[in-house]
Coordinates of C-alpha atoms in Angstrom, one line a residue:
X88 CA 129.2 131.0 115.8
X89 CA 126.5 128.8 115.2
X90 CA 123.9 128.1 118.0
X91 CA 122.3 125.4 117.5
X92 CA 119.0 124.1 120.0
X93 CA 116.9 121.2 119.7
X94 CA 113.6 121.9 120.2
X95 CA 112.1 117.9 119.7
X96 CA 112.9 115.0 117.1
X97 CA 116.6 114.1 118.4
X98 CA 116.3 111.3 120.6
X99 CA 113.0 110.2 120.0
X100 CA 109.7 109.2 117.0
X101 CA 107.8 113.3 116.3
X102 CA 107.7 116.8 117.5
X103 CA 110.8 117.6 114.9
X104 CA 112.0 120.9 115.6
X105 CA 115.0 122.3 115.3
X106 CA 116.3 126.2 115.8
X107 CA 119.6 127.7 114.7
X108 CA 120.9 131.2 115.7
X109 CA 123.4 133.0 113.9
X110 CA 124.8 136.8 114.3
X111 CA 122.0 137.4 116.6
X112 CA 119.0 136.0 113.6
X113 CA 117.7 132.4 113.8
X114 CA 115.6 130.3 111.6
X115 CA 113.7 126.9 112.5
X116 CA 113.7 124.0 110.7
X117 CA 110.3 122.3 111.1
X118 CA 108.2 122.7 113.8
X119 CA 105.8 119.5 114.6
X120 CA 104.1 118.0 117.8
X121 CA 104.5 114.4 119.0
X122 CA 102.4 111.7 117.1
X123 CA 100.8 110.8 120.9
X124 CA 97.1 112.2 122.3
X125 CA 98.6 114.9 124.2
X126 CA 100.3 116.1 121.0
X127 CA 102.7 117.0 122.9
X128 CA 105.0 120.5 121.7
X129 CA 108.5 121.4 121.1
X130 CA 109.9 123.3 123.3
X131 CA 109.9 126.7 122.2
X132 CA 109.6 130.2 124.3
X133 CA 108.7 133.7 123.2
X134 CA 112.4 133.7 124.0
X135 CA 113.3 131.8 120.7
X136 CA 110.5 133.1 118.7
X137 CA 111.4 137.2 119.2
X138 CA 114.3 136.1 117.0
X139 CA 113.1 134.2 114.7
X140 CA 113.4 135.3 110.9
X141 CA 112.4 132.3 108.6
X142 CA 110.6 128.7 109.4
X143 CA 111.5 126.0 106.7
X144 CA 109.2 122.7 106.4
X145 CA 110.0 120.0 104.8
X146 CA 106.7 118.7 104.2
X147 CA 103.0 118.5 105.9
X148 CA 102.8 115.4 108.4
X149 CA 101.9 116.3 112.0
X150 CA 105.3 115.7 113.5
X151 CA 106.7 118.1 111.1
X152 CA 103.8 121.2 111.1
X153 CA 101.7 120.5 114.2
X154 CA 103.3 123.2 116.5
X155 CA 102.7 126.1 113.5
X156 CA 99.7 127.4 115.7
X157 CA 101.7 127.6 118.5
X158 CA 104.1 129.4 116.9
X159 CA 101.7 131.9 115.4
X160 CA 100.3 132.3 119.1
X161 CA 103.6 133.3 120.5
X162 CA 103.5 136.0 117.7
X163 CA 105.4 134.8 114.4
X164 CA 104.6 137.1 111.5
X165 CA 107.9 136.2 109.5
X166 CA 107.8 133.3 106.4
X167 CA 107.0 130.0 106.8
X168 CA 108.5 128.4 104.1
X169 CA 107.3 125.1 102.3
X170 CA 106.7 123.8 98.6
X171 CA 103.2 124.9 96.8
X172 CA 102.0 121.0 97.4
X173 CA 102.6 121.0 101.1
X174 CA 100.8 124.3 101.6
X175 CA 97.7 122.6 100.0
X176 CA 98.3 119.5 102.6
X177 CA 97.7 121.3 105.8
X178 CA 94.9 120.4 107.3
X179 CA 94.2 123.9 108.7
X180 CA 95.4 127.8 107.0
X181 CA 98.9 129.1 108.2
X182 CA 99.6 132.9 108.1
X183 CA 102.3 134.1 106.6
X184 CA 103.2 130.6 104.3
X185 CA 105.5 131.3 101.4
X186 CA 105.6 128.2 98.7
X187 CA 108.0 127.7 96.2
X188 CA 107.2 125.4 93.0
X189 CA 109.2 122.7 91.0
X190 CA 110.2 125.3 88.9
X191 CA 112.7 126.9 91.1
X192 CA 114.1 123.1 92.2
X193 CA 118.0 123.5 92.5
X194 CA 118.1 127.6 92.3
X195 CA 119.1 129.8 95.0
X196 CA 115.8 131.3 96.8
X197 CA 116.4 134.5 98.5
X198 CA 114.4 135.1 101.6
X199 CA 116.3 137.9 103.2
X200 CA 120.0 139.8 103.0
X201 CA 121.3 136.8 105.3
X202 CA 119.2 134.4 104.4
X203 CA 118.8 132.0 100.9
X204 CA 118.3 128.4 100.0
X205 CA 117.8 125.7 97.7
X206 CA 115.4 122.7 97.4
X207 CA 114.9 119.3 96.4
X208 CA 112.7 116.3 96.6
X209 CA 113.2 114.0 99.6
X210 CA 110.9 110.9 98.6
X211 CA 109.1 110.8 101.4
X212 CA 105.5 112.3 100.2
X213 CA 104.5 114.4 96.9
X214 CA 105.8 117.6 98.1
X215 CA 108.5 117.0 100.9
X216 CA 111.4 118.3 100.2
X217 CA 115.1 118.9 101.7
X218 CA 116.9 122.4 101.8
X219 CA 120.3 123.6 101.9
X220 CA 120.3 126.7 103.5
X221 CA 123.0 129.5 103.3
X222 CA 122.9 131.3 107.0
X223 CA 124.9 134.7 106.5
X224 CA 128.5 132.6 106.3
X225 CA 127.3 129.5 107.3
X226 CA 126.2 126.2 104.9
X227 CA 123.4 123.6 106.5
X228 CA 121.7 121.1 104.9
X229 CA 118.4 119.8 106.9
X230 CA 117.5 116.6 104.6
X231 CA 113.6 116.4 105.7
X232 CA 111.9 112.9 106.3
X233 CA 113.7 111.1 103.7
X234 CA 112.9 107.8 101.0
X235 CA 115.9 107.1 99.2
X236 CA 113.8 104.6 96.8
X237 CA 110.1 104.9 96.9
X238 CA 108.9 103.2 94.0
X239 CA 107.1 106.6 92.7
X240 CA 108.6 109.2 94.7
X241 CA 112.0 110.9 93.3
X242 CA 114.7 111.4 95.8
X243 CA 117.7 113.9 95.3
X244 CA 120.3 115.7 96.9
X245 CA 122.2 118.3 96.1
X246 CA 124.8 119.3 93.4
X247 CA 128.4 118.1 94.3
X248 CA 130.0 121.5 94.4
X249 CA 132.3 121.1 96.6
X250 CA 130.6 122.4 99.7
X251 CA 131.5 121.7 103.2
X252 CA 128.7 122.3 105.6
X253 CA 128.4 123.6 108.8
X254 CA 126.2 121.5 110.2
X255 CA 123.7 118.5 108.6
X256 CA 120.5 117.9 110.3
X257 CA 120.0 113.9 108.7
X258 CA 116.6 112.0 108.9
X259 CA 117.5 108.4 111.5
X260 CA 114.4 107.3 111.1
X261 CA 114.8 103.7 110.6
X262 CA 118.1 103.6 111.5
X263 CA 117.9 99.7 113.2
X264 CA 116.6 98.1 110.0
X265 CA 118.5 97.4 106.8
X266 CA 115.4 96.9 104.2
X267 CA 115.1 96.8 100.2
X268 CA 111.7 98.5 99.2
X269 CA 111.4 96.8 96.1
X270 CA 112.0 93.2 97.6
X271 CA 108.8 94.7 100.2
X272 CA 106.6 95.4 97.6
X273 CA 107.9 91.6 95.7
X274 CA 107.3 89.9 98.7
X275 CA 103.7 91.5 99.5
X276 CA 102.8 90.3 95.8
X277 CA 103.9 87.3 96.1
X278 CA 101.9 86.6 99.4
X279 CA 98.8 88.1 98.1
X280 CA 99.1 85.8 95.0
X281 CA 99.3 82.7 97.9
X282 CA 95.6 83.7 98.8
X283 CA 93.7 84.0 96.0
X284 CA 90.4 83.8 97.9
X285 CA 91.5 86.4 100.8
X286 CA 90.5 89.8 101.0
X287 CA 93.2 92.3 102.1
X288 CA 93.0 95.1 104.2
X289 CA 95.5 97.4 104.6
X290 CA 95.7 100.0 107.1
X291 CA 97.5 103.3 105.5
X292 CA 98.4 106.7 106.0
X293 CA 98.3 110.0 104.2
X294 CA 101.7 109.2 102.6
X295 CA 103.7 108.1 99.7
X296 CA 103.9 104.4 101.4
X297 CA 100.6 104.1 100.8
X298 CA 100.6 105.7 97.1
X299 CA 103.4 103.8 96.3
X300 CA 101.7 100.2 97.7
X301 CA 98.3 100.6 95.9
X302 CA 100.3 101.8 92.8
X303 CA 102.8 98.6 92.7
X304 CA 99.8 96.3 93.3
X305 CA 97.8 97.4 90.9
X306 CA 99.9 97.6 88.4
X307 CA 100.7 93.7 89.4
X308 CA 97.2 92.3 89.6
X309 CA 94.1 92.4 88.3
X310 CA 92.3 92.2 92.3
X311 CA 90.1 95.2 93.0
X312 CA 91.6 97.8 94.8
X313 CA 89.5 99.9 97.4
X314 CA 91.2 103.1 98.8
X315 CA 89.5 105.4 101.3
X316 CA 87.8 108.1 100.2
X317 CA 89.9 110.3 102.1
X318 CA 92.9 108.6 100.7
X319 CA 92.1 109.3 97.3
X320 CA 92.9 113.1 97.0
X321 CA 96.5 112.4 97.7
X322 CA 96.8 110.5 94.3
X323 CA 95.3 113.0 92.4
X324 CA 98.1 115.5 93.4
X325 CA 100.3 113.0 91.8
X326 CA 99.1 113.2 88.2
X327 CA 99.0 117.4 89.0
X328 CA 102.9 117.3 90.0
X329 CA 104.6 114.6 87.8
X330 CA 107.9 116.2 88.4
X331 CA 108.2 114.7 91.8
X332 CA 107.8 111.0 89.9
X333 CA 110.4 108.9 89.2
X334 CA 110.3 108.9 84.8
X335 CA 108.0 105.9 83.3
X336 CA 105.9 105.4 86.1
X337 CA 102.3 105.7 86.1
X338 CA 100.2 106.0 89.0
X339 CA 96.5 104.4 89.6
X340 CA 94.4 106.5 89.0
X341 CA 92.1 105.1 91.9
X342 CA 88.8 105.8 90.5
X343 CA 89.3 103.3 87.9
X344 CA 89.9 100.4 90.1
X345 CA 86.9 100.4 93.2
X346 CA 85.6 97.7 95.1
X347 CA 82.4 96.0 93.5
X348 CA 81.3 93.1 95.8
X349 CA 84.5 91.4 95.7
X350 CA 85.4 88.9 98.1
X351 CA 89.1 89.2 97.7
X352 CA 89.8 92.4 97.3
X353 CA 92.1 95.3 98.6
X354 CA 91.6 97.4 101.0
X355 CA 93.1 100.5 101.4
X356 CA 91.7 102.1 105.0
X357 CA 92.9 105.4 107.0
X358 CA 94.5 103.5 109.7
X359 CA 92.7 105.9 112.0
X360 CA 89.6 104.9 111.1
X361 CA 89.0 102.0 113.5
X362 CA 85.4 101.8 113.3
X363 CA 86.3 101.0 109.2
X364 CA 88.6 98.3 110.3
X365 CA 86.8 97.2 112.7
X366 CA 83.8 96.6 110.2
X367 CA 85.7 95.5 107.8
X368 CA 86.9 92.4 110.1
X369 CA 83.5 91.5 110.9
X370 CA 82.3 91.6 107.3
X371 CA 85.4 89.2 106.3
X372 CA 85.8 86.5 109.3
X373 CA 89.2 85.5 106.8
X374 CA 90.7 89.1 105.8
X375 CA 94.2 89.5 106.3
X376 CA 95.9 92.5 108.3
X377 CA 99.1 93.7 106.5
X378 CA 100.5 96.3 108.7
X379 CA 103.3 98.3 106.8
X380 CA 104.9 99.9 109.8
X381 CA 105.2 100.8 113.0
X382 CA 101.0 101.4 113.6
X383 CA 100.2 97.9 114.4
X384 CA 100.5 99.3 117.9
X385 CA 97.9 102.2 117.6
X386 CA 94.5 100.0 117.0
X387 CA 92.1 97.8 119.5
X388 CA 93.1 94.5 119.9
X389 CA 90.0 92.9 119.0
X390 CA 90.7 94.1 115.3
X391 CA 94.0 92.1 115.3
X392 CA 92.3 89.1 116.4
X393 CA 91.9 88.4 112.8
X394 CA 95.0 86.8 110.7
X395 CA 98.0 89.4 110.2
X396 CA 101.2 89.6 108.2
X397 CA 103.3 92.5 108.8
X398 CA 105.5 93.7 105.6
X399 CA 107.5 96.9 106.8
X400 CA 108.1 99.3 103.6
X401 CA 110.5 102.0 104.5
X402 CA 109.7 105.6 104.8
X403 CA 112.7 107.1 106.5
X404 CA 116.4 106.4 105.7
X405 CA 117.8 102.6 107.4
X406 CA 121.0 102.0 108.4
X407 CA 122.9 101.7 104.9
X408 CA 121.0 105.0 103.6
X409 CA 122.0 107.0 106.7
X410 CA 125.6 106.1 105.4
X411 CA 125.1 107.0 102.4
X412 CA 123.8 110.5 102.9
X413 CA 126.3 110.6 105.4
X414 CA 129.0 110.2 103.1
X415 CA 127.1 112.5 100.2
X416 CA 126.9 115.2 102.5
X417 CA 130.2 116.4 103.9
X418 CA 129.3 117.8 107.1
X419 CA 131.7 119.3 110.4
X420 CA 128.7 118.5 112.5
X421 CA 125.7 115.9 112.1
X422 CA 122.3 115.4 114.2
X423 CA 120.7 112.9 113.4
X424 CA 117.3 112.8 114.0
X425 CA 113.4 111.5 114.4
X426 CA 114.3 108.1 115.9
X427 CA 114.6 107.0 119.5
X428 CA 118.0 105.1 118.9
X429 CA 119.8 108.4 117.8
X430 CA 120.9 111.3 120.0
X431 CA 122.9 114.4 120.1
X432 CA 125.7 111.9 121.1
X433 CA 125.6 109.3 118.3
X434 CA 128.3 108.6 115.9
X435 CA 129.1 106.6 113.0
X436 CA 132.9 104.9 112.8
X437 CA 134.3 107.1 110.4
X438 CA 135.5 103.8 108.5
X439 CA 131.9 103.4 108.1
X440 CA 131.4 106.8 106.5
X441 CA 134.3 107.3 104.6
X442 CA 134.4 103.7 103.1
X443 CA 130.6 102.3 102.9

């Protein structure tokens, strides 16, 4: 019997982290901190960790891989599993990593006698990925952060073969919105076209959001586009992976569109980097703020004293796409996570599931 204990991510925005014991062997799926200044853990003791056998991650944000030194400190030595791109992502070495590469997409991967798996891409960022994991007798599927359509990122899920699982661990992430990411990036064009004389700036993440925005508008106008330095690396490993790409789409090659003096341009900053923004806004009294998401919240109000337009682009599932996967992947058990409006207790009508 399954034995199933979660860690952090059900129930609240970070620290995914989710361990499942079986016969007396358990794996985690992801082990991340909370997005907040205390980064704070999950909740794992030596307890949990003696039996550990395998960690999978889905990909290389914070919430997903910040709690891997903790791990290591309460004495880990088994696999950390993740793709080959991931591995290059993380911002400091992990002992122990095993990567997997396009290649392999759909086989079964062996990792023990009572372990195996199989991957796929999730959408989320080049690299993330989803698993379904065979567990001695047991079938789980653990879907990652998941994009159902990024405008560059591909998305997939498993092979219909008829398989009931045990238990489905689904990404809630934007579970109160119902959004269309192409009618997003329309709509942002659109806007931008209204204020031809307006700089831009965006504040962005090291995500496929961000790749996918630049990508879209670039490909849409003939502004000057200006992405952070420390941006720029994670379009390169687009043109190194093209697998991960939806078929017949290009991505900017950033290098050959930079700022040069323009007073309108777009500006693609780390949205950590207040001091940018903040210089930014005093250098151009007119830019306009377009916040993508929910980090609005995280700078100094005297940035966001200049004019702001928010356009949320999606980078977890919404309601419909929860659904979906929902109906895609026939589960006995679902936990649905990384959002504070879904818990351990939450339910969809099975009308809902079974019919759309």
């Amino acid at each position: 019997m399954l034995n199933i204990e979660i860690l952090g991510g059900v129930g609240e925005y970070g620290r995914n982290c989710f361990y499942i014991e079986n016969h007396g062997k358990a794996i985690l799926l992801d082990c991340g901190v909370m997005k907040n200044p205390q980064k704070t853990p999950p909740d794992l003791t030596p307890e949990h960790v003696e039996k550990l056998g395998a960690v999978f991650i889905s990909h290389s944000h914070i919430d997903h891989v910040g709690a891997l030194p903790l791990l290591e400190k309460m004495g880990y030595k088994g696999p950390v599993l993740m793709s080959h791109r991931t591995a290059q992502q993380l911002l400091q070495p992990i002992p122990h990593i095993r990567t997997f590469h396009p290649d392999s997409r759909g086989t079964w991967i062996r990792v023990n006698a009572c372990l195996a798996f199989q991957w796929g891409y999730s959408g989320h960022l080049i690299g993330s990925v989803w698993y379904k994991i065979r567990f001695f007798d047991k079938m789980l599927f653990f879907s990652g952060d998941y994009v159902s359509d990024s405008y560059l990122l591909k998305a997939t899920l498993p092979e219909d073969d008829g398989t009931i699982y045990d238990v489905a661990f689904i990404d809630s992430g934007h579970v109160e919105k119902c959004i269309d990411n192409r009618e997003v990036l329309q709509k942002l064009l659109n806007y931008i076209n209204e204020h031809p004389n307006s700089p831009f700036v965006f504040p962005s993440s090291f995500s496929g959001k961000t790749v996918d925005i630049v990508t879209y508008l670039a490909q849409q106008t003939s502004r000057a586009i200006c992405v952070d330095t420390e941006l720029q690396s994670l379009f390169k490993q687009y043109e190194e992976e093209p697998e991960n790409i939806w078929p017949h789409r290009l991505v900017l090659q950033v290098g050959h569109k930079q700022c040069s003096d323009s007073n309108n341009a777009l500006y693609f900053v780390r949205e950590q980097d207040e001091a940018r923004l903040e210089e930014l806004a005093k250098e151009y009294p007119t830019a306009i703020f377009i916040p993508t998401g929910y980090s609005r919240q995280s700078f100094k109000q005297d940035v966001w004293n200049q004019p702001a337009k928010e356009f949320f682009y999606k980078t977890h599932p919404d309601y419909q796409d929860i659904i979906s996967l929902s109906q895609s992947i026939h589960a006995r058990q679902t936990i649905y996570f990384h959002s504070p409006h879904t818990n351990l207790e939450t339910t969809f009508q099975k009308e809902e599931v079974n019919n759309g």
